Coordinates of C-alpha atoms in Angstrom, one line a residue:
X1 CA 0.0 0.0 0.0
X2 CA 1.2 3.5 -0.8
X3 CA 2.6 5.7 2.0
X4 CA 1.3 9.1 3.0
X5 CA 1.9 11.9 5.5
X6 CA -0.9 13.7 7.4
X7 CA -0.9 17.3 8.8
X8 CA -3.3 19.0 11.2
X9 CA -3.6 22.8 11.7
X10 CA -6.1 24.5 14.0
X11 CA -5.5 28.3 13.5
X12 CA -7.8 30.9 15.0
X13 CA -10.1 30.8 12.0
X14 CA -9.8 27.5 10.2
X15 CA -9.8 23.8 11.1
X16 CA -7.5 22.1 8.6
X17 CA -6.1 18.7 7.7
X18 CA -4.0 17.7 4.7
X19 CA -2.3 14.7 3.2
X20 CA 0.8 14.4 1.0
X21 CA 2.1 11.2 -0.6
X22 CA 5.6 9.7 -0.4
X23 CA 6.8 11.9 -3.3
X24 CA 5.6 15.1 -1.7
X25 CA 2.5 15.7 -3.7
X26 CA -0.5 17.2 -1.8
X27 CA -3.4 14.9 -2.4
X28 CA -5.9 16.4 0.1
X29 CA -6.3 19.9 1.5
X30 CA -9.2 19.9 3.9
X31 CA -10.4 23.2 5.5
X32 CA -13.5 24.2 7.4
X33 CA -13.7 27.9 8.4
X34 CA -14.8 28.8 12.0
X35 CA -18.0 30.8 12.0
X36 CA -18.0 34.4 13.2
X37 CA -21.2 36.2 14.1
X38 CA -22.3 39.0 11.8
X39 CA -20.9 42.3 12.9
X40 CA -18.1 40.7 14.9
X41 CA -14.4 41.2 14.1
X42 CA -13.1 37.8 15.2
X43 CA -13.2 35.1 17.8
X44 CA -11.9 34.8 21.4
X45 CA -9.6 31.8 21.9
X46 CA -12.2 29.9 23.9
X47 CA -14.6 30.3 21.1
X48 CA -12.1 29.1 18.5
X49 CA -11.2 26.0 20.6
X50 CA -15.0 25.2 20.9
X51 CA -15.5 25.6 17.1
X52 CA -12.5 23.4 16.3
X53 CA -13.9 20.7 18.5
X54 CA -17.2 20.9 16.6
X55 CA -15.4 20.8 13.2
X56 CA -12.9 18.0 13.8
X57 CA -15.3 15.1 13.4
X58 CA -16.2 16.3 9.9
X59 CA -12.5 16.9 9.1
X60 CA -11.7 13.4 10.4
X61 CA -14.4 11.9 8.2
X62 CA -13.0 13.7 5.1
X63 CA -9.5 12.7 6.1
X64 CA -10.5 9.1 6.3
X65 CA -11.8 9.2 2.8
X66 CA -8.7 10.9 1.5
X67 CA -6.2 8.3 2.9
X68 CA -8.1 5.3 1.5
X69 CA -5.5 3.2 -0.3
X70 CA -2.7 4.8 1.7
X71 CA -0.8 3.9 4.8
X72 CA 0.1 6.9 7.1
X73 CA 3.7 6.8 8.2
X74 CA 3.9 10.1 10.2
X75 CA 1.7 13.0 11.4
X76 CA 2.6 16.6 11.6
X77 CA 0.7 19.2 13.6
X78 CA 1.1 22.9 14.3
X79 CA 1.3 23.4 18.0
X80 CA 2.4 27.0 18.1
X81 CA 2.1 30.2 16.0
X82 CA 5.8 30.7 15.4
X83 CA 9.2 29.1 16.1
X84 CA 10.0 31.4 19.0
X85 CA 10.2 31.0 22.7
X86 CA 6.9 31.6 24.4
X87 CA 4.9 31.4 21.2
X88 CA 1.5 29.9 22.2
X89 CA -2.2 30.0 21.4
X90 CA -4.8 27.7 23.0
X91 CA -6.5 27.0 19.6
X92 CA -3.6 24.9 18.5
X93 CA -4.3 22.4 21.4
X94 CA -7.3 21.2 19.4
X95 CA -5.2 20.1 16.5
X96 CA -2.6 18.7 18.8
X97 CA -5.2 16.5 20.5
X98 CA -6.5 15.3 17.1
X99 CA -3.0 14.6 15.7
X100 CA -1.9 12.6 18.7
X101 CA -5.1 10.6 18.7
X102 CA -4.8 9.8 15.0
X103 CA -1.1 8.9 15.4
X104 CA -1.8 6.6 18.4
X105 CA -4.4 4.6 16.4
X106 CA -2.1 4.4 13.4
X107 CA 1.0 3.7 15.4
X108 CA 3.1 6.4 13.8
X109 CA 5.2 9.3 15.1
X110 CA 4.1 12.9 15.5
X111 CA 6.2 15.9 14.6
X112 CA 5.3 19.2 16.3
X113 CA 5.7 22.2 14.0
X114 CA 4.8 25.9 13.9
X115 CA 1.8 27.4 12.0
X116 CA 4.1 30.0 10.4
X117 CA 6.5 27.4 9.0
X118 CA 3.6 25.5 7.6
X119 CA 2.5 28.7 5.7
X120 CA 6.0 29.2 4.3
X121 CA 6.2 25.5 3.2
X122 CA 2.8 25.6 1.6
X123 CA 3.7 28.8 -0.3
X124 CA 7.0 27.2 -1.5
X125 CA 5.1 24.1 -2.7
X126 CA 2.4 26.0 -4.4
X127 CA 4.8 28.4 -6.2
X128 CA 7.0 25.4 -7.3
X129 CA 9.9 26.9 -5.4
X130 CA 10.9 24.1 -3.0
X131 CA 14.4 24.3 -4.5
X132 CA 14.9 27.5 -2.4
X133 CA 15.2 25.2 0.6
X134 CA 18.6 24.2 -0.9
X135 CA 19.7 27.8 -1.5
X136 CA 21.7 30.1 0.8
X137 CA 18.5 31.7 2.1
X138 CA 15.5 33.7 1.0
X139 CA 13.0 36.2 2.4
X140 CA 9.5 35.0 3.4
X141 CA 6.6 37.4 4.3
X142 CA 3.8 35.9 6.4
X143 CA 0.9 38.3 6.2
X144 CA -2.4 37.4 7.8
X145 CA -4.9 38.5 10.5
X146 CA -2.5 37.3 13.2
X147 CA 0.9 38.1 11.7
X148 CA 2.7 40.7 9.5
X149 CA 6.3 39.6 9.5
X150 CA 9.3 39.3 7.2
X151 CA 11.6 36.3 7.8
X152 CA 15.1 35.5 6.7
X153 CA 14.8 31.7 5.9
X154 CA 17.8 29.5 5.8
X155 CA 18.0 25.7 5.2
X156 CA 18.4 23.7 8.5
X157 CA 18.3 20.0 8.9
X158 CA 15.0 18.6 7.7
X159 CA 13.5 22.0 7.0
X160 CA 14.6 25.5 7.6
X161 CA 15.2 28.1 10.4
X162 CA 13.7 31.5 10.4
X163 CA 15.0 34.9 11.7
X164 CA 12.6 37.7 12.2
X165 CA 13.8 40.7 10.1
X166 CA 10.6 42.8 9.7
X167 CA 7.3 43.2 11.5
X168 CA 4.4 45.4 12.4
X169 CA 4.6 47.4 15.6
X170 CA 0.8 47.6 16.1
X171 CA -2.0 45.8 14.2
X172 CA -1.6 43.2 11.5
X173 CA -2.6 43.7 7.8
X174 CA -5.4 41.2 8.0
X175 CA -6.7 42.9 11.2
X176 CA -6.8 46.2 9.4
X177 CA -8.7 44.8 6.4
X178 CA -11.3 43.0 8.6
X179 CA -11.8 46.0 10.9
X180 CA -12.4 48.3 7.9
X181 CA -14.6 45.7 6.2
X182 CA -16.8 45.2 9.2
X183 CA -17.1 49.0 9.6
X184 CA -18.3 49.1 5.9
X185 CA -20.9 46.5 6.7
X186 CA -19.1 43.5 5.3
X187 CA -19.1 40.1 6.9
X188 CA -16.0 38.7 8.6
X189 CA -13.5 37.7 7.2
X190 CA -13.7 40.6 4.8
X191 CA -10.6 40.3 2.5
X192 CA -12.3 38.8 -0.6
X193 CA -15.4 41.1 -0.3
X194 CA -13.2 44.2 0.1
X195 CA -11.0 43.2 -2.8
X196 CA -14.1 42.9 -5.0
X197 CA -15.1 46.4 -4.1
X198 CA -11.6 47.7 -4.8
X199 CA -11.6 46.0 -8.2
X200 CA -14.7 48.1 -9.1
X201 CA -13.0 51.4 -8.4
X202 CA -11.7 53.4 -11.4
X203 CA -11.0 56.8 -9.9
X204 CA -7.9 58.3 -8.3
X205 CA -6.9 56.5 -5.2
X206 CA -6.5 58.6 -2.1
X207 CA -2.8 59.1 -1.4
X208 CA -1.3 59.0 2.1
X209 CA 2.3 58.3 3.2
X210 CA 3.0 54.9 4.8
X211 CA 4.9 54.4 8.0
X212 CA 7.9 52.0 7.6
X213 CA 11.3 52.2 9.2
X214 CA 14.1 49.6 8.9
X215 CA 11.5 46.9 8.0
X216 CA 9.1 47.8 10.9
X217 CA 5.7 49.1 9.9
X218 CA 2.7 50.7 11.5
X219 CA -0.7 49.9 10.1
X220 CA -3.1 51.3 12.6
X221 CA -3.3 54.6 10.6
X222 CA -5.0 52.9 7.6
X223 CA -8.0 52.1 9.7
X224 CA -8.5 55.7 10.9
X225 CA -7.9 57.2 7.5
X226 CA -10.3 54.8 5.8
X227 CA -13.0 55.6 8.3
X228 CA -12.6 59.3 7.8
X229 CA -12.7 58.9 4.0
X230 CA -16.0 57.0 4.3
X231 CA -17.5 59.5 6.8
X232 CA -16.5 62.3 4.5
X233 CA -18.4 60.9 1.6
X234 CA -16.1 58.5 -0.2
X235 CA -17.9 55.4 -1.4
X236 CA -17.0 51.8 -0.3
X237 CA -15.2 51.1 -3.6
X238 CA -12.9 54.1 -3.1
X239 CA -12.2 53.2 0.5
X240 CA -11.4 49.6 -0.4
X241 CA -9.0 50.7 -3.2
X242 CA -7.2 53.0 -0.7
X243 CA -6.8 50.2 1.9
X244 CA -5.1 47.8 -0.5
X245 CA -3.0 50.6 -2.0
X246 CA -1.8 51.6 1.5
X247 CA -1.1 48.0 2.7
X248 CA 0.5 47.1 -0.6
X249 CA 2.9 50.2 -0.5
X250 CA 3.7 49.3 3.2
X251 CA 4.7 45.8 2.2
X252 CA 6.7 47.1 -0.7
X253 CA 8.7 49.4 1.5
X254 CA 9.2 46.7 4.1
X255 CA 10.5 44.4 1.4
X256 CA 12.8 47.0 0.0
X257 CA 14.2 47.7 3.5
X258 CA 14.9 44.0 4.2
X259 CA 16.5 43.4 0.9
X260 CA 18.7 46.4 1.3
X261 CA 20.0 45.1 4.6
X262 CA 20.3 41.4 3.7
X263 CA 21.0 41.5 0.0
X264 CA 18.9 40.7 -3.1
X265 CA 17.2 37.4 -2.6
X266 CA 14.0 35.7 -3.8
X267 CA 10.9 36.7 -1.8
X268 CA 8.0 34.3 -1.0
X269 CA 4.7 35.8 0.2
X270 CA 2.5 33.6 2.3
X271 CA -0.6 34.0 4.5
X272 CA -4.2 34.7 3.7
X273 CA -3.8 38.4 2.9
X274 CA -1.4 37.6 0.1
X275 CA -4.3 36.0 -1.9
X276 CA -5.1 39.6 -2.9
X277 CA -4.4 40.1 -6.6
X278 CA -4.0 43.9 -6.4
X279 CA -1.1 43.6 -3.9
X280 CA 0.5 40.6 -5.7
X281 CA 0.6 42.6 -8.9
X282 CA 2.3 45.5 -7.2
X283 CA 4.9 43.4 -5.4
X284 CA 5.7 41.1 -8.3
X285 CA 6.3 44.1 -10.6
X286 CA 9.2 45.2 -8.3
X287 CA 10.7 42.2 -6.7
X288 CA 11.8 38.6 -7.5
X289 CA 8.6 37.6 -5.8
X290 CA 6.6 34.4 -5.7
X291 CA 3.1 33.7 -4.4
X292 CA 1.0 30.6 -3.6
X293 CA -2.4 29.9 -5.0
X294 CA -5.2 31.1 -2.7
X295 CA -5.9 27.6 -1.3
X296 CA -2.3 27.5 -0.1
X297 CA -2.2 31.1 1.0
X298 CA -5.1 31.1 3.5
X299 CA -4.8 28.9 6.6
X300 CA -4.2 25.2 5.7
X301 CA -2.4 22.1 6.8
X302 CA -0.7 21.3 3.5
X303 CA 2.6 22.8 4.6
X304 CA 2.5 20.9 7.9
X305 CA 2.0 17.5 6.1
X306 CA 4.9 18.4 3.8
X307 CA 7.2 19.4 6.7
X308 CA 6.3 16.2 8.5
X309 CA 7.4 14.2 5.4
X310 CA 10.7 16.0 5.3
X311 CA 11.2 15.6 9.1
X312 CA 10.4 11.9 8.9
X313 CA 12.8 11.3 5.9
X314 CA 15.5 13.2 7.7
X315 CA 15.2 11.2 10.9
X316 CA 15.1 7.9 9.0
X317 CA 18.5 8.8 7.6

C-alpha cells in the first residue's frame, strides 16, 4: 500500500487537515472555516477552541476518505504560532489532540511544528519553489490576520530556520482589512469582499504616506484614514482601493528595507492576505517575488504535512 503523511492545523479561523504522498504531492487539503457572528471582528480563543472541537469530526471523516489506499507513516501538527520561545495560542491544542489521537491509532510518530513554518512551506510548494530550501536563504513574508512579519529563511536539517527581520509594531494587515470591512458592513472575514469592491473602483486612489522604518511598519493609521474617508463621503469602492494601496505600499517598503539590509534574494509571500491580486501585482512588478495559490495562502495544513514528510525522511537517515 502507498505511504502518506498527514498534517493538522487549527488556527484561530480554520480547522484544517492535509495529506501528501511519499513523493511530496499534496493529495488532500481539507479546510472548514470557523463561524464568526455577523458584525463581529473575530473570535476569542475559547470560542475558537470550541468551534475546532465541533469541526474536527467532519474533518476526520474527510481525512479518512482521503487516505483510503494509503498507509500513514507520520503525522505533523502545528502546536504554536511561530518558532519562537513563548509562542503559544490555545486554539492549537485542538489540533494537537487530534493529531496525537490519530497517530496513536495508526501507530506512527508525531512531529510538532509551527503554524508559520507551515505557511512558508505551503507557499514554496504552491509556487513550485521548493528548490529554495537548498539555497543560501530567501525572504518570506507571512501576512495574515494574526501576523505581519518578514523572515530570513535558511536551510536547516530537515526543513529551515527563520529569523525575524521585519514586522508590524501595532496591528496586522489582516486585522486592518477586517476592521475596515466590518465598519463598511461586510461580513468577517472581509478580504475577498473588500477586494471585489476595490476592483470596481476606477477613480484616483487617495494618497497617504506609509509608516515603515528599517523593516518595521505601523498599520493602525490605515483604519483611521479609511473611516474618515467614508465618513467624509467616499464610497465603499474608493475606501477599499485606498486600503489595499496603502497596505501594498507598506509591504513594498518593508521588502525594500529588508533586501537592502540582507542583499537581493527571492521573496516568498505567504498568508491569507497575500491572496489579494492587487497587492500581488504591485509586489511582483518590483521584486523577485513568488506567491502561492489562494488555497495554499489562506490557513491550511498542507505545509504541515509536507514538513512532516521532510522531518520523517531526515530522521530515518
